[in-house]
Amino acid sequence: MKIPINVPILGNEEIRAVTSVLQGNVLTSSSNQGGKNVQEFEKLASSFVKSRFAITVNSGTAALQAALYSLGVKAGDEVLLPSFTFVATANAVASTGAKPIFVDILKENYTIDPKDLKKKITKRSKIIMPVHLYGHVAYLDQILEIAKKHGLHVIEDAAQSLGSTFKGKHTGTFSDVGCYSLYPAKVMTSGEGGFLVTNNKKLHEKLLMIRNHGMVKGYDTKIFGLNLRLPEISAAIAKIQIKKLGKFLAKRRKNAKTLSELISDLRVKIPRERKNEKVNWYLYTIGIKNRDLVMKKLNSKGIGAAAYYTIPSHKTPFYQRKINLPTTDWAASRVLSLPIHPKVSQTNLEFIAKTLRACL
């Protein structure tokens, strides 16, 4: 029995969509507005998250970069973000010449700690970049209040939280700009890809230029930009996937509930939703002692349990920051994600719970 941690769920509709693009012989577009499939997906994406605008790009990292450029981040600026996340968040900041300032996380849901955030703000601070890790919603009420007090912009790294909501509002839509990833392991995919959302018309126009070398019509580069365009094939896949997303998320929610019930009596930290929060259950992540040993035993039985961010960003060889982030260190040694994606069956869940029980 093999139960991977996450898999892309693709069907005949996606195959037909890709074939249609190939037959049409228009693989991409250098137009400011993007190709036909790009524009159609952007409408679907903005409708799904209830944002005024959506702008596609070719990765979640590109989305973060574009967001930073759109808000004028430059060398000498500081961007506050959690260390406990995929390094793309910090790398996007470093790529602009700005400095990532690493903040500790909360034990409750592995998102940025507002108390530590306050301590890290300086005169050079320009952006707060919370990450909705594993699909859990960061404590946005407090974060936005801190940002307002200090005159800072907020960019939501919602790469892992497409479909997560707080008080009925989607992650990515609380701030200046929200950024999503469409990587194959995410809750939906375009192969490689990402998109941004904003309600600000000027930011929307700026982001359209940033993803296309700063151009509007032809070679009229007006601002700094790069080639961050999403190909038509990827957009065609994304169009089909987002129509299935509601069903994908419902199955993840059902599986998460079932697994929580099956392991509720075990001595592990079970992930929970807080009041008014609806998690997309991108990754069902428990906290557990002897994590590496347990993971090894689960893997030996074909269960794709995985430990994400065992080396936090600030400890990677590139950054090597000697700072004290105790909860980040705790999480790095304890977290373990278990499979609950839509292809995981009731039998699979029972097997995961039984095997986990035998490990403890």
mmCIF file of C-alpha atoms in Angstrom:
data_model
loop_
_atom_site.group_PDB
_atom_site.id
_atom_site.type_symbol
_atom_site.label_atom_id
_atom_site.label_comp_id
_atom_site.label_asym_id
_atom_site.label_seq_id
_atom_site.Cartn_x
_atom_site.Cartn_y
_atom_site.Cartn_z
ATOM 1 C CA MET A 1 0.000 0.000 0.000
ATOM 2 C CA LYS A 2 1.377 3.394 -1.050
ATOM 3 C CA ILE A 3 -0.262 6.552 0.284
ATOM 4 C CA PRO A 4 1.614 9.670 -0.925
ATOM 5 C CA ILE A 5 1.469 12.886 1.094
ATOM 6 C CA ASN A 6 -0.077 14.824 -1.828
ATOM 7 C CA VAL A 7 -0.758 14.148 -5.502
ATOM 8 C CA PRO A 8 -2.152 16.234 -8.364
ATOM 9 C CA ILE A 9 -5.641 15.042 -9.335
ATOM 10 C CA LEU A 10 -5.924 15.285 -13.101
ATOM 11 C CA GLY A 11 -8.558 13.842 -15.415
ATOM 12 C CA ASN A 12 -9.715 13.762 -19.009
ATOM 13 C CA GLU A 13 -10.966 17.347 -18.799
ATOM 14 C CA GLU A 14 -7.437 18.618 -18.148
ATOM 15 C CA ILE A 15 -6.070 16.482 -20.978
ATOM 16 C CA ARG A 16 -8.672 17.868 -23.386
ATOM 17 C CA ALA A 17 -7.904 21.419 -22.264
ATOM 18 C CA VAL A 18 -4.181 20.975 -22.925
ATOM 19 C CA THR A 19 -4.867 19.318 -26.293
ATOM 20 C CA SER A 20 -7.084 22.244 -27.267
ATOM 21 C CA VAL A 21 -4.274 24.713 -26.564
ATOM 22 C CA LEU A 22 -1.793 22.652 -28.569
ATOM 23 C CA GLN A 23 -4.186 22.375 -31.486
ATOM 24 C CA GLY A 24 -4.804 26.108 -31.379
ATOM 25 C CA ASN A 25 -1.036 26.686 -31.638
ATOM 26 C CA VAL A 26 -1.082 29.649 -29.216
ATOM 27 C CA LEU A 27 1.094 28.589 -26.296
ATOM 28 C CA THR A 28 1.528 31.960 -24.601
ATOM 29 C CA SER A 29 0.895 35.643 -25.090
ATOM 30 C CA SER A 30 3.084 38.696 -24.551
ATOM 31 C CA SER A 31 -0.027 40.858 -24.374
ATOM 32 C CA ASN A 32 -0.366 42.960 -21.245
ATOM 33 C CA GLN A 33 -3.629 41.169 -20.493
ATOM 34 C CA GLY A 34 -2.262 37.679 -21.176
ATOM 35 C CA GLY A 35 -3.701 34.956 -23.380
ATOM 36 C CA LYS A 36 -7.316 33.769 -23.628
ATOM 37 C CA ASN A 37 -6.938 30.979 -21.043
ATOM 38 C CA VAL A 38 -4.994 33.243 -18.698
ATOM 39 C CA GLN A 39 -7.734 35.858 -18.761
ATOM 40 C CA GLU A 40 -10.471 33.271 -18.283
ATOM 41 C CA PHE A 41 -8.683 31.673 -15.319
ATOM 42 C CA GLU A 42 -8.111 35.085 -13.721
ATOM 43 C CA LYS A 43 -11.873 35.723 -13.801
ATOM 44 C CA LEU A 44 -12.554 32.360 -12.206
ATOM 45 C CA ALA A 45 -9.864 32.904 -9.545
ATOM 46 C CA SER A 46 -11.055 36.385 -8.580
ATOM 47 C CA SER A 47 -14.606 35.057 -8.355
ATOM 48 C CA PHE A 48 -13.558 32.112 -6.181
ATOM 49 C CA VAL A 49 -11.707 34.191 -3.572
ATOM 50 C CA LYS A 50 -14.057 37.173 -3.989
ATOM 51 C CA SER A 51 -11.355 39.636 -4.962
ATOM 52 C CA ARG A 52 -11.708 42.436 -7.527
ATOM 53 C CA PHE A 53 -8.612 41.418 -9.484
ATOM 54 C CA ALA A 54 -6.489 38.296 -10.043
ATOM 55 C CA ILE A 55 -3.157 38.282 -11.881
ATOM 56 C CA THR A 56 -1.548 35.004 -12.949
ATOM 57 C CA VAL A 57 2.201 34.388 -12.830
ATOM 58 C CA ASN A 58 4.391 31.346 -13.422
ATOM 59 C CA SER A 59 4.981 30.323 -9.778
ATOM 60 C CA GLY A 60 4.069 31.116 -6.198
ATOM 61 C CA THR A 61 7.557 32.555 -5.754
ATOM 62 C CA ALA A 62 6.979 34.849 -8.734
ATOM 63 C CA ALA A 63 3.740 35.977 -7.090
ATOM 64 C CA LEU A 64 5.642 36.989 -3.950
ATOM 65 C CA GLN A 65 8.310 38.781 -5.982
ATOM 66 C CA ALA A 66 5.736 40.662 -8.036
ATOM 67 C CA ALA A 67 3.877 41.693 -4.883
ATOM 68 C CA LEU A 68 7.065 43.064 -3.319
ATOM 69 C CA TYR A 69 7.999 44.969 -6.500
ATOM 70 C CA SER A 70 4.477 46.402 -6.758
ATOM 71 C CA LEU A 71 4.767 47.909 -3.280
ATOM 72 C CA GLY A 72 8.160 49.461 -4.010
ATOM 73 C CA VAL A 73 10.337 47.234 -1.826
ATOM 74 C CA LYS A 74 14.018 47.968 -2.404
ATOM 75 C CA ALA A 75 17.515 47.454 -0.997
ATOM 76 C CA GLY A 76 17.721 48.577 2.617
ATOM 77 C CA ASP A 77 14.075 47.795 3.383
ATOM 78 C CA GLU A 78 13.125 45.110 5.881
ATOM 79 C CA VAL A 79 10.370 42.564 5.417
ATOM 80 C CA LEU A 80 9.054 40.695 8.450
ATOM 81 C CA LEU A 81 8.157 37.040 7.889
ATOM 82 C CA PRO A 82 8.202 33.694 9.686
ATOM 83 C CA SER A 83 11.283 31.510 9.400
ATOM 84 C CA PHE A 84 9.139 28.397 9.705
ATOM 85 C CA THR A 85 7.967 28.099 6.114
ATOM 86 C CA PHE A 86 9.314 27.181 2.701
ATOM 87 C CA VAL A 87 12.396 29.251 1.917
ATOM 88 C CA ALA A 88 10.717 30.799 -1.161
ATOM 89 C CA THR A 89 9.169 33.440 1.102
ATOM 90 C CA ALA A 90 12.560 34.668 2.291
ATOM 91 C CA ASN A 91 14.143 34.220 -1.132
ATOM 92 C CA ALA A 92 11.522 36.416 -2.762
ATOM 93 C CA VAL A 93 12.433 39.168 -0.294
ATOM 94 C CA ALA A 94 16.181 38.708 -0.827
ATOM 95 C CA SER A 95 15.703 38.886 -4.605
ATOM 96 C CA THR A 96 14.510 42.499 -4.282
ATOM 97 C CA GLY A 97 17.598 43.507 -2.287
ATOM 98 C CA ALA A 98 15.549 43.846 0.906
ATOM 99 C CA LYS A 99 16.388 42.027 4.137
ATOM 100 C CA PRO A 100 14.198 39.206 5.501
ATOM 101 C CA ILE A 101 13.586 39.683 9.227
ATOM 102 C CA PHE A 102 12.686 36.336 10.733
ATOM 103 C CA VAL A 103 9.891 36.185 13.307
ATOM 104 C CA ASP A 104 8.872 33.318 15.581
ATOM 105 C CA ILE A 105 5.608 31.413 15.257
ATOM 106 C CA LEU A 106 2.696 30.397 17.471
ATOM 107 C CA LYS A 107 2.462 26.835 18.732
ATOM 108 C CA GLU A 108 -1.292 26.785 18.104
ATOM 109 C CA ASN A 109 -1.149 26.821 14.300
ATOM 110 C CA TYR A 110 2.470 27.426 13.202
ATOM 111 C CA THR A 111 1.784 30.949 11.888
ATOM 112 C CA ILE A 112 3.626 34.180 12.678
ATOM 113 C CA ASP A 113 3.565 35.311 16.339
ATOM 114 C CA PRO A 114 2.143 38.859 16.615
ATOM 115 C CA LYS A 115 3.989 39.464 19.908
ATOM 116 C CA ASP A 116 7.380 38.629 18.431
ATOM 117 C CA LEU A 117 6.422 40.556 15.307
ATOM 118 C CA LYS A 118 6.022 43.764 17.333
ATOM 119 C CA LYS A 119 9.512 43.331 18.786
ATOM 120 C CA LYS A 120 11.135 43.019 15.364
ATOM 121 C CA ILE A 121 9.776 46.226 13.805
ATOM 122 C CA THR A 122 12.358 48.956 13.092
ATOM 123 C CA LYS A 123 12.542 52.207 11.132
ATOM 124 C CA ARG A 124 13.525 50.161 8.079
ATOM 125 C CA SER A 125 10.485 47.876 8.241
ATOM 126 C CA LYS A 126 8.281 48.173 5.169
ATOM 127 C CA ILE A 127 6.254 44.961 4.771
ATOM 128 C CA ILE A 128 4.755 42.290 7.004
ATOM 129 C CA MET A 129 4.454 38.981 5.157
ATOM 130 C CA PRO A 130 2.434 36.442 7.174
ATOM 131 C CA VAL A 131 2.283 32.877 5.856
ATOM 132 C CA HIS A 132 -0.924 30.862 6.179
ATOM 133 C CA LEU A 133 1.042 27.691 6.814
ATOM 134 C CA TYR A 134 -0.441 24.263 6.066
ATOM 135 C CA GLY A 135 -3.669 26.121 5.254
ATOM 136 C CA HIS A 136 -4.079 27.575 8.772
ATOM 137 C CA VAL A 137 -5.000 31.251 8.837
ATOM 138 C CA ALA A 138 -2.509 33.605 10.472
ATOM 139 C CA TYR A 139 -3.796 35.910 13.227
ATOM 140 C CA LEU A 140 -4.717 38.621 10.749
ATOM 141 C CA ASP A 141 -6.718 40.849 13.097
ATOM 142 C CA GLN A 142 -3.635 41.468 15.226
ATOM 143 C CA ILE A 143 -1.247 41.588 12.266
ATOM 144 C CA LEU A 144 -3.301 44.195 10.402
ATOM 145 C CA GLU A 145 -3.611 46.288 13.558
ATOM 146 C CA ILE A 146 0.174 46.240 14.008
ATOM 147 C CA ALA A 147 0.674 47.122 10.342
ATOM 148 C CA LYS A 148 -1.711 50.065 10.570
ATOM 149 C CA LYS A 149 -0.058 51.380 13.724
ATOM 150 C CA HIS A 150 3.396 51.368 12.109
ATOM 151 C CA GLY A 151 2.354 52.373 8.590
ATOM 152 C CA LEU A 152 3.383 49.053 7.034
ATOM 153 C CA HIS A 153 2.009 47.177 4.034
ATOM 154 C CA VAL A 154 0.889 43.555 4.350
ATOM 155 C CA ILE A 155 1.429 40.856 1.725
ATOM 156 C CA GLU A 156 -0.240 37.532 2.505
ATOM 157 C CA ASP A 157 1.693 34.439 1.512
ATOM 158 C CA ALA A 158 -1.362 32.313 0.834
ATOM 159 C CA ALA A 159 0.555 29.757 -1.244
ATOM 160 C CA GLN A 160 -0.718 26.927 0.964
ATOM 161 C CA SER A 161 -4.126 28.319 1.897
ATOM 162 C CA LEU A 162 -6.221 28.629 -1.251
ATOM 163 C CA GLY A 163 -9.767 28.039 -0.023
ATOM 164 C CA SER A 164 -9.061 28.780 3.655
ATOM 165 C CA THR A 165 -11.278 31.462 5.181
ATOM 166 C CA PHE A 166 -11.595 33.502 8.370
ATOM 167 C CA LYS A 167 -14.971 35.014 9.262
ATOM 168 C CA GLY A 168 -16.103 33.988 5.791
ATOM 169 C CA LYS A 169 -13.350 35.896 4.023
ATOM 170 C CA HIS A 170 -10.644 34.187 1.956
ATOM 171 C CA THR A 171 -6.974 34.308 2.890
ATOM 172 C CA GLY A 172 -5.129 36.560 0.491
ATOM 173 C CA THR A 173 -7.934 39.139 0.464
ATOM 174 C CA PHE A 174 -7.355 40.794 3.845
ATOM 175 C CA SER A 175 -4.320 42.827 2.779
ATOM 176 C CA ASP A 176 -2.776 44.887 -0.025
ATOM 177 C CA VAL A 177 -1.920 41.764 -2.039
ATOM 178 C CA GLY A 178 -2.386 38.012 -1.620
ATOM 179 C CA CYS A 179 -0.159 35.397 -3.269
ATOM 180 C CA TYR A 180 -1.024 31.803 -4.186
ATOM 181 C CA SER A 181 0.839 28.805 -5.594
ATOM 182 C CA LEU A 182 -0.438 26.310 -8.171
ATOM 183 C CA TYR A 183 2.410 23.832 -7.727
ATOM 184 C CA PRO A 184 1.385 20.144 -8.241
ATOM 185 C CA ALA A 185 1.362 19.345 -4.513
ATOM 186 C CA LYS A 186 -1.088 22.148 -3.679
ATOM 187 C CA VAL A 187 -4.881 21.819 -3.352
ATOM 188 C CA MET A 188 -5.168 22.529 -7.090
ATOM 189 C CA THR A 189 -2.529 22.859 -9.779
ATOM 190 C CA SER A 190 -1.577 24.281 -13.142
ATOM 191 C CA GLY A 191 1.664 22.279 -13.285
ATOM 192 C CA GLU A 192 3.778 25.257 -12.314
ATOM 193 C CA GLY A 193 2.098 28.559 -11.631
ATOM 194 C CA GLY A 194 0.668 31.039 -9.198
ATOM 195 C CA PHE A 195 -1.515 34.103 -8.973
ATOM 196 C CA LEU A 196 -2.010 37.284 -7.001
ATOM 197 C CA VAL A 197 -5.187 39.008 -5.886
ATOM 198 C CA THR A 198 -5.850 42.637 -4.993
ATOM 199 C CA ASN A 199 -8.755 45.059 -4.776
ATOM 200 C CA ASN A 200 -6.511 47.991 -5.705
ATOM 201 C CA LYS A 201 -6.858 49.017 -9.365
ATOM 202 C CA LYS A 202 -3.471 50.776 -9.476
ATOM 203 C CA LEU A 203 -1.721 47.737 -8.008
ATOM 204 C CA HIS A 204 -3.507 45.541 -10.539
ATOM 205 C CA GLU A 205 -2.258 47.656 -13.441
ATOM 206 C CA LYS A 206 1.238 47.672 -11.966
ATOM 207 C CA LEU A 207 1.259 43.894 -11.494
ATOM 208 C CA LEU A 208 0.219 43.334 -15.109
ATOM 209 C CA MET A 209 3.299 45.307 -16.141
ATOM 210 C CA ILE A 210 5.637 43.662 -13.627
ATOM 211 C CA ARG A 211 4.845 40.164 -14.935
ATOM 212 C CA ASN A 212 5.613 41.306 -18.501
ATOM 213 C CA HIS A 213 8.914 43.256 -18.395
ATOM 214 C CA GLY A 214 7.211 46.457 -17.243
ATOM 215 C CA MET A 215 5.504 46.822 -20.615
ATOM 216 C CA VAL A 216 1.978 47.868 -21.570
ATOM 217 C CA LYS A 217 2.062 47.877 -25.378
ATOM 218 C CA GLY A 218 5.092 46.431 -27.109
ATOM 219 C CA TYR A 219 8.536 47.641 -26.087
ATOM 220 C CA ASP A 220 7.371 50.517 -23.894
ATOM 221 C CA THR A 221 8.883 49.395 -20.576
ATOM 222 C CA LYS A 222 7.534 51.813 -17.978
ATOM 223 C CA ILE A 223 8.632 50.167 -14.719
ATOM 224 C CA PHE A 224 10.938 47.321 -13.730
ATOM 225 C CA GLY A 225 9.498 43.957 -14.640
ATOM 226 C CA LEU A 226 10.412 40.378 -15.470
ATOM 227 C CA ASN A 227 8.972 37.531 -17.491
ATOM 228 C CA LEU A 228 6.604 36.061 -14.920
ATOM 229 C CA ARG A 229 3.888 35.128 -17.417
ATOM 230 C CA LEU A 230 1.798 31.969 -17.056
ATOM 231 C CA PRO A 231 1.730 29.828 -20.247
ATOM 232 C CA GLU A 232 -1.622 29.080 -21.869
ATOM 233 C CA ILE A 233 -1.294 25.330 -21.233
ATOM 234 C CA SER A 234 -0.918 25.945 -17.496
ATOM 235 C CA ALA A 235 -3.851 28.366 -17.461
ATOM 236 C CA ALA A 236 -6.005 25.855 -19.330
ATOM 237 C CA ILE A 237 -5.293 23.227 -16.668
ATOM 238 C CA ALA A 238 -5.973 25.750 -13.901
ATOM 239 C CA LYS A 239 -9.360 26.641 -15.426
ATOM 240 C CA ILE A 240 -10.498 23.041 -15.053
ATOM 241 C CA GLN A 241 -8.935 22.573 -11.631
ATOM 242 C CA ILE A 242 -10.546 25.597 -10.003
ATOM 243 C CA LYS A 243 -13.974 24.337 -11.065
ATOM 244 C CA LYS A 244 -13.202 21.116 -9.146
ATOM 245 C CA LEU A 245 -11.660 22.879 -6.168
ATOM 246 C CA GLY A 246 -14.827 22.925 -4.051
ATOM 247 C CA LYS A 247 -15.088 19.125 -4.256
ATOM 248 C CA PHE A 248 -11.370 18.712 -3.575
ATOM 249 C CA LEU A 249 -11.628 20.829 -0.424
ATOM 250 C CA ALA A 250 -14.774 19.066 0.799
ATOM 251 C CA LYS A 251 -13.011 15.690 0.604
ATOM 252 C CA ARG A 252 -9.955 17.067 2.400
ATOM 253 C CA ARG A 253 -12.218 18.431 5.147
ATOM 254 C CA LYS A 254 -13.984 15.101 5.508
ATOM 255 C CA ASN A 255 -10.687 13.203 5.655
ATOM 256 C CA ALA A 256 -9.225 15.619 8.217
ATOM 257 C CA LYS A 257 -12.276 15.198 10.446
ATOM 258 C CA THR A 258 -12.120 11.415 10.163
ATOM 259 C CA LEU A 259 -8.409 11.228 10.926
ATOM 260 C CA SER A 260 -8.780 13.554 13.923
ATOM 261 C CA GLU A 261 -11.481 11.260 15.317
ATOM 262 C CA LEU A 262 -9.345 8.173 14.744
ATOM 263 C CA ILE A 263 -6.302 9.553 16.578
ATOM 264 C CA SER A 264 -8.070 11.756 19.159
ATOM 265 C CA ASP A 265 -6.945 9.577 22.068
ATOM 266 C CA LEU A 266 -3.256 9.556 21.090
ATOM 267 C CA ARG A 267 -0.618 11.735 22.727
ATOM 268 C CA VAL A 268 -0.092 13.950 19.722
ATOM 269 C CA LYS A 269 -0.864 17.590 18.985
ATOM 270 C CA ILE A 270 -3.838 17.397 16.615
ATOM 271 C CA PRO A 271 -4.414 20.328 14.218
ATOM 272 C CA ARG A 272 -7.590 22.271 14.956
ATOM 273 C CA GLU A 273 -9.562 25.140 13.492
ATOM 274 C CA ARG A 274 -10.071 28.153 15.712
ATOM 275 C CA LYS A 275 -13.379 30.009 15.969
ATOM 276 C CA ASN A 276 -14.523 31.489 12.625
ATOM 277 C CA GLU A 277 -11.698 29.711 10.777
ATOM 278 C CA LYS A 278 -12.182 27.271 7.912
ATOM 279 C CA VAL A 279 -8.955 25.521 6.919
ATOM 280 C CA ASN A 280 -8.408 24.080 3.424
ATOM 281 C CA TRP A 281 -6.479 21.144 4.966
ATOM 282 C CA TYR A 282 -3.633 21.392 2.491
ATOM 283 C CA LEU A 283 -1.451 19.573 5.027
ATOM 284 C CA TYR A 284 -2.768 17.747 8.086
ATOM 285 C CA THR A 285 0.098 18.357 10.499
ATOM 286 C CA ILE A 286 0.466 16.883 13.958
ATOM 287 C CA GLY A 287 3.030 17.625 16.651
ATOM 288 C CA ILE A 288 4.725 14.523 17.995
ATOM 289 C CA LYS A 289 7.697 13.389 20.077
ATOM 290 C CA ASN A 290 10.271 11.137 18.421
ATOM 291 C CA ARG A 291 9.074 12.546 15.098
ATOM 292 C CA ASP A 292 11.882 11.160 12.942
ATOM 293 C CA LEU A 293 11.506 7.637 14.319
ATOM 294 C CA VAL A 294 7.713 7.697 13.883
ATOM 295 C CA MET A 295 8.048 9.075 10.350
ATOM 296 C CA LYS A 296 10.506 6.347 9.429
ATOM 297 C CA LYS A 297 8.125 3.648 10.682
ATOM 298 C CA LEU A 298 5.162 5.169 8.812
ATOM 299 C CA ASN A 299 7.194 5.485 5.621
ATOM 300 C CA SER A 300 8.260 1.827 5.903
ATOM 301 C CA LYS A 301 4.563 0.905 5.733
ATOM 302 C CA GLY A 302 4.022 2.983 2.578
ATOM 303 C CA ILE A 303 2.501 5.983 4.327
ATOM 304 C CA GLY A 304 3.889 9.196 2.860
ATOM 305 C CA ALA A 305 4.223 11.044 6.159
ATOM 306 C CA ALA A 306 6.518 14.035 5.717
ATOM 307 C CA ALA A 307 8.235 16.587 7.927
ATOM 308 C CA TYR A 308 8.238 20.046 6.378
ATOM 309 C CA TYR A 309 10.745 22.755 7.332
ATOM 310 C CA THR A 310 12.994 20.667 9.575
ATOM 311 C CA ILE A 311 15.596 23.309 8.744
ATOM 312 C CA PRO A 312 13.868 26.676 9.220
ATOM 313 C CA SER A 313 14.781 29.394 6.726
ATOM 314 C CA HIS A 314 17.022 31.297 9.149
ATOM 315 C CA LYS A 315 19.157 28.176 9.694
ATOM 316 C CA THR A 316 19.664 27.262 6.044
ATOM 317 C CA PRO A 317 23.277 27.566 4.814
ATOM 318 C CA PHE A 318 22.401 30.647 2.752
ATOM 319 C CA TYR A 319 20.911 32.703 5.601
ATOM 320 C CA GLN A 320 22.618 31.346 8.733
ATOM 321 C CA ARG A 321 21.075 33.850 11.118
ATOM 322 C CA LYS A 322 21.988 33.407 14.759
ATOM 323 C CA ILE A 323 18.685 34.408 16.312
ATOM 324 C CA ASN A 324 16.505 32.901 19.008
ATOM 325 C CA LEU A 325 13.217 31.522 17.685
ATOM 326 C CA PRO A 326 12.254 28.902 20.284
ATOM 327 C CA THR A 327 8.833 27.906 18.941
ATOM 328 C CA THR A 328 10.255 27.643 15.433
ATOM 329 C CA ASP A 329 12.923 25.275 16.747
ATOM 330 C CA TRP A 330 10.290 23.285 18.635
ATOM 331 C CA ALA A 331 8.124 22.905 15.514
ATOM 332 C CA ALA A 332 11.080 21.969 13.312
ATOM 333 C CA SER A 333 11.719 18.922 15.496
ATOM 334 C CA ARG A 334 8.090 17.915 16.125
ATOM 335 C CA VAL A 335 5.844 18.477 13.091
ATOM 336 C CA LEU A 336 4.686 15.583 10.949
ATOM 337 C CA SER A 337 2.236 15.859 8.056
ATOM 338 C CA LEU A 338 -0.062 12.938 7.240
ATOM 339 C CA PRO A 339 -1.876 12.222 3.935
ATOM 340 C CA ILE A 340 -5.525 13.374 3.725
ATOM 341 C CA HIS A 341 -5.758 14.484 0.076
ATOM 342 C CA PRO A 342 -8.900 13.571 -1.932
ATOM 343 C CA LYS A 343 -7.489 10.247 -3.141
ATOM 344 C CA VAL A 344 -7.026 9.016 0.456
ATOM 345 C CA SER A 345 -9.797 6.532 1.270
ATOM 346 C CA GLN A 346 -11.498 5.614 4.549
ATOM 347 C CA THR A 347 -9.463 2.377 4.515
ATOM 348 C CA ASN A 348 -6.279 4.410 4.045
ATOM 349 C CA LEU A 349 -7.163 6.662 6.978
ATOM 350 C CA GLU A 350 -7.837 3.684 9.239
ATOM 351 C CA PHE A 351 -4.505 2.183 8.210
ATOM 352 C CA ILE A 352 -2.689 5.462 8.906
ATOM 353 C CA ALA A 353 -4.292 5.723 12.357
ATOM 354 C CA LYS A 354 -3.593 2.067 13.188
ATOM 355 C CA THR A 355 0.037 2.347 12.089
ATOM 356 C CA LEU A 356 0.531 5.593 13.991
ATOM 357 C CA ARG A 357 -0.972 4.013 17.103
ATOM 358 C CA ALA A 358 1.508 1.128 16.847
ATOM 359 C CA CYS A 359 4.389 3.620 16.685
ATOM 360 C CA LEU A 360 3.558 5.264 19.999
#
